[in-house]
Coordinates of C-alpha atoms in Angstrom, one line a residue:
M1 CA 156.0 50.6 51.2
S2 CA 153.3 50.9 53.8
Q3 CA 151.9 54.4 54.5
P4 CA 152.4 55.7 58.0
E5 CA 149.3 55.7 60.1
T6 CA 147.9 59.2 60.7
T7 CA 146.3 59.8 64.0
A8 CA 143.7 62.5 64.4
P9 CA 144.5 65.0 67.1
Q10 CA 142.5 64.3 70.2
P11 CA 140.9 67.2 72.0
D12 CA 142.3 68.0 75.4
A13 CA 140.0 66.5 78.1
G14 CA 140.7 69.4 80.5
A15 CA 139.8 72.1 77.9
G16 CA 136.6 70.3 77.0
A17 CA 135.5 70.1 80.6
T18 CA 136.3 73.7 81.1
A19 CA 134.3 74.8 77.9
T20 CA 131.3 72.6 79.0
A21 CA 131.3 74.1 82.5
T22 CA 131.6 77.7 81.0
A23 CA 128.6 77.1 78.7
T24 CA 126.5 75.6 81.5
A25 CA 127.3 78.6 83.8
T26 CA 126.5 81.1 81.0
A27 CA 123.1 79.4 80.3
T28 CA 122.3 79.3 84.0
A29 CA 123.1 83.0 84.3
H30 CA 121.0 83.9 81.3
R31 CA 118.1 81.9 82.7
A32 CA 118.4 83.6 86.1
D33 CA 118.5 87.0 84.4
A34 CA 115.4 86.2 82.5
T35 CA 113.4 84.9 85.5
A36 CA 114.7 87.4 88.1
P37 CA 112.4 90.5 88.7
Q38 CA 113.8 93.6 87.1
P39 CA 114.5 96.3 89.8
H40 CA 113.3 99.1 87.6
A41 CA 110.1 97.5 86.3
P42 CA 107.2 98.4 88.5
T43 CA 104.8 95.7 89.5
G44 CA 101.0 96.0 89.0
R45 CA 100.5 97.4 92.5
G46 CA 103.3 99.8 92.0
R47 CA 101.8 101.1 88.8
T48 CA 98.5 101.5 90.6
F49 CA 99.9 103.6 93.4
A50 CA 101.9 105.6 90.9
L51 CA 98.9 106.3 88.8
L52 CA 96.8 107.1 91.9
G53 CA 99.4 109.6 93.1
S54 CA 99.5 111.2 89.7
E55 CA 95.7 111.5 89.7
L56 CA 95.5 113.0 93.1
A57 CA 98.3 115.5 92.2
L58 CA 96.4 116.4 89.0
V59 CA 93.1 116.9 90.9
F60 CA 94.5 119.1 93.7
R61 CA 97.0 121.0 91.5
R62 CA 94.3 122.6 89.4
R63 CA 93.4 126.1 90.0
R64 CA 89.7 125.2 89.4
T65 CA 89.9 122.7 92.3
W66 CA 91.3 125.3 94.7
A67 CA 88.7 127.9 93.5
M68 CA 85.9 125.4 94.3
L69 CA 87.4 124.6 97.7
G70 CA 87.8 128.3 98.4
A71 CA 84.1 128.8 97.6
L72 CA 83.1 126.0 99.9
A73 CA 85.3 127.5 102.7
L74 CA 83.4 130.8 102.3
V75 CA 80.1 129.1 103.2
P76 CA 80.8 128.8 106.9
V77 CA 82.5 132.1 107.0
L78 CA 79.5 133.9 105.5
I79 CA 77.1 132.1 107.7
A80 CA 79.0 133.0 110.8
I81 CA 79.5 136.7 109.8
A82 CA 75.8 137.0 108.9
V83 CA 74.6 135.6 112.2
R84 CA 77.1 137.7 114.1
L85 CA 75.9 140.9 112.4
T86 CA 72.2 140.3 112.4
T87 CA 71.6 138.8 115.8
D88 CA 72.1 140.2 119.3
G89 CA 74.3 138.3 121.7
D90 CA 71.4 137.9 124.1
D91 CA 68.9 136.9 121.5
G92 CA 68.7 133.3 120.3
G93 CA 68.0 134.5 116.7
P94 CA 66.2 132.4 114.1
A95 CA 65.1 128.9 115.1
F96 CA 68.0 127.0 113.3
L97 CA 70.8 129.6 113.1
G98 CA 70.2 130.8 116.7
D99 CA 72.1 127.9 118.1
I100 CA 75.2 129.4 116.6
T101 CA 75.1 132.4 118.9
N102 CA 75.1 130.1 121.9
N103 CA 77.9 127.8 120.7
G104 CA 80.2 128.5 117.7
L105 CA 80.7 124.8 117.1
F106 CA 77.3 124.8 115.4
V107 CA 78.7 126.8 112.5
A108 CA 80.3 123.6 111.1
F109 CA 77.0 121.7 111.3
T110 CA 75.0 124.5 109.8
A111 CA 77.6 125.0 106.9
L112 CA 77.3 121.3 106.0
T113 CA 73.6 121.5 106.0
V114 CA 73.6 124.5 103.8
S115 CA 76.2 123.1 101.4
I116 CA 74.6 119.7 100.8
P117 CA 71.7 120.7 98.5
L118 CA 73.7 122.9 96.1
F119 CA 77.3 123.7 96.7
L120 CA 78.7 120.2 97.3
P121 CA 76.8 118.6 94.4
L122 CA 78.0 121.4 92.1
T123 CA 81.6 120.9 92.9
V124 CA 81.4 117.1 92.9
G125 CA 79.7 117.2 89.5
V126 CA 82.5 119.3 88.1
V127 CA 85.2 117.0 89.4
S128 CA 83.6 113.7 88.5
G129 CA 82.4 114.9 85.1
D130 CA 85.9 115.8 84.2
T131 CA 87.5 112.5 85.1
V132 CA 87.5 110.7 81.7
A133 CA 86.2 113.4 79.4
G134 CA 88.9 115.8 80.6
E135 CA 91.6 113.3 79.6
A136 CA 89.9 112.7 76.2
S137 CA 89.7 116.5 75.5
H138 CA 93.4 116.8 76.2
G139 CA 94.3 113.7 74.1
T140 CA 96.1 111.9 77.0
I141 CA 94.0 108.7 77.4
R142 CA 95.9 106.6 74.8
Y143 CA 99.2 107.5 76.4
L144 CA 98.0 106.5 79.8
L145 CA 96.7 103.2 78.5
V146 CA 99.9 102.4 76.7
A147 CA 101.9 102.8 80.0
P148 CA 100.4 100.1 80.5
T149 CA 97.6 101.2 82.8
G150 CA 94.7 99.0 82.0
R151 CA 91.2 100.3 81.5
L152 CA 89.8 98.9 84.8
R153 CA 92.7 100.4 86.8
F154 CA 92.2 103.7 84.9
I155 CA 88.5 103.9 85.8
L156 CA 89.1 103.0 89.5
V157 CA 91.8 105.5 89.9
K158 CA 89.7 108.3 88.3
Y159 CA 86.8 107.4 90.7
V160 CA 89.1 107.4 93.8
G161 CA 90.4 110.8 92.8
A162 CA 86.8 112.1 92.7
V163 CA 86.1 110.6 96.1
A164 CA 89.2 112.2 97.5
F165 CA 87.9 115.6 96.5
C166 CA 84.6 114.8 98.2
L167 CA 86.3 114.0 101.4
A168 CA 88.6 117.1 101.2
A169 CA 85.7 119.3 100.5
T170 CA 83.5 118.2 103.5
L171 CA 86.4 118.2 105.9
L172 CA 87.3 121.7 104.8
V173 CA 83.8 122.9 105.5
V174 CA 83.8 121.3 109.0
L175 CA 87.3 122.7 109.9
V176 CA 86.7 126.2 108.6
G177 CA 83.3 126.2 110.3
A178 CA 84.8 125.2 113.7
L179 CA 87.6 127.8 113.4
V180 CA 85.4 130.7 112.5
G181 CA 82.8 129.7 115.0
A182 CA 85.4 129.6 117.8
L183 CA 86.6 133.1 116.7
L184 CA 83.2 134.8 116.6
F185 CA 81.1 133.0 119.2
P186 CA 81.5 131.4 122.6
I187 CA 82.5 127.7 122.8
G188 CA 81.0 125.4 125.4
P189 CA 79.2 122.1 125.9
V190 CA 77.0 121.2 122.9
T191 CA 73.4 120.2 123.4
L192 CA 72.5 117.3 121.1
L193 CA 69.2 116.5 119.4
S194 CA 68.5 114.0 122.2
G195 CA 68.8 116.7 124.8
T196 CA 72.1 115.6 126.4
Q197 CA 75.2 117.7 126.5
V198 CA 78.7 116.7 125.3
D199 CA 82.0 118.5 125.5
G200 CA 83.8 120.1 122.6
W201 CA 86.1 117.1 121.9
S202 CA 83.2 114.7 121.8
Y203 CA 81.4 117.0 119.4
A204 CA 84.5 117.2 117.3
G205 CA 84.4 113.4 116.9
R206 CA 80.8 113.7 115.8
A207 CA 81.7 116.5 113.4
V208 CA 84.2 114.1 111.7
L209 CA 81.5 111.5 111.5
L210 CA 79.2 114.1 109.9
A211 CA 81.9 114.8 107.3
L212 CA 82.3 111.1 106.6
Y213 CA 78.5 110.8 106.2
V214 CA 78.3 113.7 103.7
T215 CA 81.3 112.2 101.8
L216 CA 79.4 108.9 101.7
S217 CA 76.3 110.7 100.4
M218 CA 78.3 112.0 97.4
L219 CA 79.6 108.6 96.3
G220 CA 76.6 107.8 94.2
L221 CA 76.7 111.3 92.5
A222 CA 80.4 110.8 91.8
A223 CA 79.7 107.5 90.1
I224 CA 77.0 109.0 87.9
G225 CA 79.5 111.8 86.9
L226 CA 82.1 109.2 86.1
F227 CA 79.7 107.3 83.8
A228 CA 78.6 110.6 82.2
S229 CA 82.2 111.4 81.6
T230 CA 82.7 108.2 79.6
L231 CA 79.9 109.2 77.2
T232 CA 81.5 112.3 75.8
T233 CA 84.8 114.0 75.1
V234 CA 83.4 117.4 76.2
P235 CA 83.9 117.8 80.0
V236 CA 81.4 120.6 80.3
G237 CA 78.6 118.3 79.0
A238 CA 79.4 115.6 81.6
M239 CA 79.6 118.2 84.4
A240 CA 76.3 119.8 83.4
T241 CA 74.6 116.4 83.2
T242 CA 75.8 115.4 86.6
V243 CA 74.7 118.7 88.3
V244 CA 71.3 118.7 86.6
L245 CA 70.7 115.1 87.7
A246 CA 71.5 116.1 91.3
G247 CA 68.9 118.8 91.1
V248 CA 66.3 116.5 89.5
S249 CA 66.8 113.9 92.2
Q250 CA 66.2 116.5 95.0
V251 CA 63.1 117.9 93.2
L252 CA 61.6 114.4 92.8
D253 CA 62.4 113.7 96.5
Q254 CA 60.1 116.6 97.5
L255 CA 57.0 115.4 95.6
P256 CA 54.7 113.5 97.9
Q257 CA 53.1 111.8 94.9
L258 CA 56.4 109.9 94.3
D259 CA 56.7 108.4 97.8
W260 CA 57.4 105.0 96.3
L261 CA 60.4 106.4 94.4
H262 CA 62.0 108.4 97.3
P263 CA 63.9 105.5 98.9
F264 CA 65.7 104.8 95.5
L265 CA 66.8 108.3 94.9
F266 CA 70.5 108.9 95.6
S267 CA 69.8 112.2 97.3
H268 CA 67.1 110.8 99.6
L269 CA 69.3 110.4 102.7
W270 CA 71.7 113.3 102.1
L271 CA 70.3 115.1 105.2
G272 CA 69.7 112.0 107.3
F273 CA 72.6 112.5 109.7
G274 CA 70.5 113.3 112.7
D275 CA 71.3 110.0 114.3
L276 CA 74.9 111.1 114.6
L277 CA 73.8 114.0 116.9
R278 CA 72.1 111.8 119.4
D279 CA 73.4 110.2 122.6
P280 CA 74.1 107.3 122.2
I281 CA 75.1 107.6 118.5
A282 CA 72.9 105.5 116.2
F283 CA 74.3 104.4 112.9
D284 CA 71.0 103.3 111.3
S285 CA 70.9 106.1 108.8
F286 CA 74.6 105.8 108.2
G287 CA 74.1 102.1 107.2
S288 CA 71.0 102.8 105.1
N289 CA 72.8 105.6 103.2
A290 CA 75.9 103.4 102.7
L291 CA 73.7 100.7 101.1
L292 CA 72.0 103.2 98.9
Q293 CA 75.2 104.9 97.7
L294 CA 77.1 101.6 97.2
G295 CA 74.2 100.4 95.0
Y296 CA 74.6 103.5 92.7
V297 CA 78.4 103.0 92.8
A298 CA 78.0 99.4 91.7
V299 CA 75.5 100.1 88.9
F300 CA 77.0 103.3 87.4
G301 CA 80.6 102.1 88.0
A302 CA 79.8 99.0 86.0
L303 CA 78.2 101.1 83.3
A304 CA 81.2 103.4 83.2
Y305 CA 83.7 100.5 82.9
G306 CA 81.5 98.8 80.3
R307 CA 81.3 101.9 78.2
F308 CA 85.0 102.7 78.6
A309 CA 86.2 99.1 78.0
T310 CA 84.4 98.9 74.6
K311 CA 85.3 102.5 73.6
D312 CA 87.7 103.1 70.8
V313 CA 90.3 105.4 72.3
L314 CA 91.4 107.8 69.6
S315 CA 92.4 110.7 71.8

């Protein structure tokens, strides 16, 4: 007797097509999910701005920062009060400070001139010397680098924070000087170094340029402080080194036997803003100072990154 033929069950064509389509759609969806940007994952630029915002908040949230800004704000106040109490309204007073009695707007210019040799370098040295060493002393560097932050981004953000303090400090001195000068002395047209007179608004624009010039003058010192901060985990050591170097540079700049060295000192053009008080404004000293300071920023910024990039971060 012949055996009945057995026929294997054939898969349903419609079901197979449906399964194939489902698998294809699933794979496509997974591929799209893998390549699509995640909405909660910050990009490199987003991480940079987030880190910069955090750094600025850290710098300007410290009581030490506000104490230093308060001390700088006292400089124009003390100058104005001293001139007001020691000079007669009809007397021109001392050669330099006497101009304040004739026009209170000179308080801002005088306060900047007095602050540049000592007070501003002292505060900038404290802030820039604490940039990296302060994080090391608190044991937070490795957490910032794991974020991920990147060592170059970390160094750049730290330096920008120090520059932001320089700008805030100089603008504060100018604003407080203008306000206290307007309260204690008459306000009128300002006689520039070239002999011409300008109104108060024109002088205000020049005062802003003076603040930018002084901020520019502090860029080289801030870069030196950043480099010193990468060499130690003790912030006080980096701060002291930066402040001492600022003093040494100014002392060397006063020695006539070192005339050949003066153009290369980062403090050589700190007081060279006279061109901004002439009519018309000349930016020769501004450009020379910019080249000098940017040279120091390039050299000591590269040294700071080279040191930090090869440093074992254990804190």
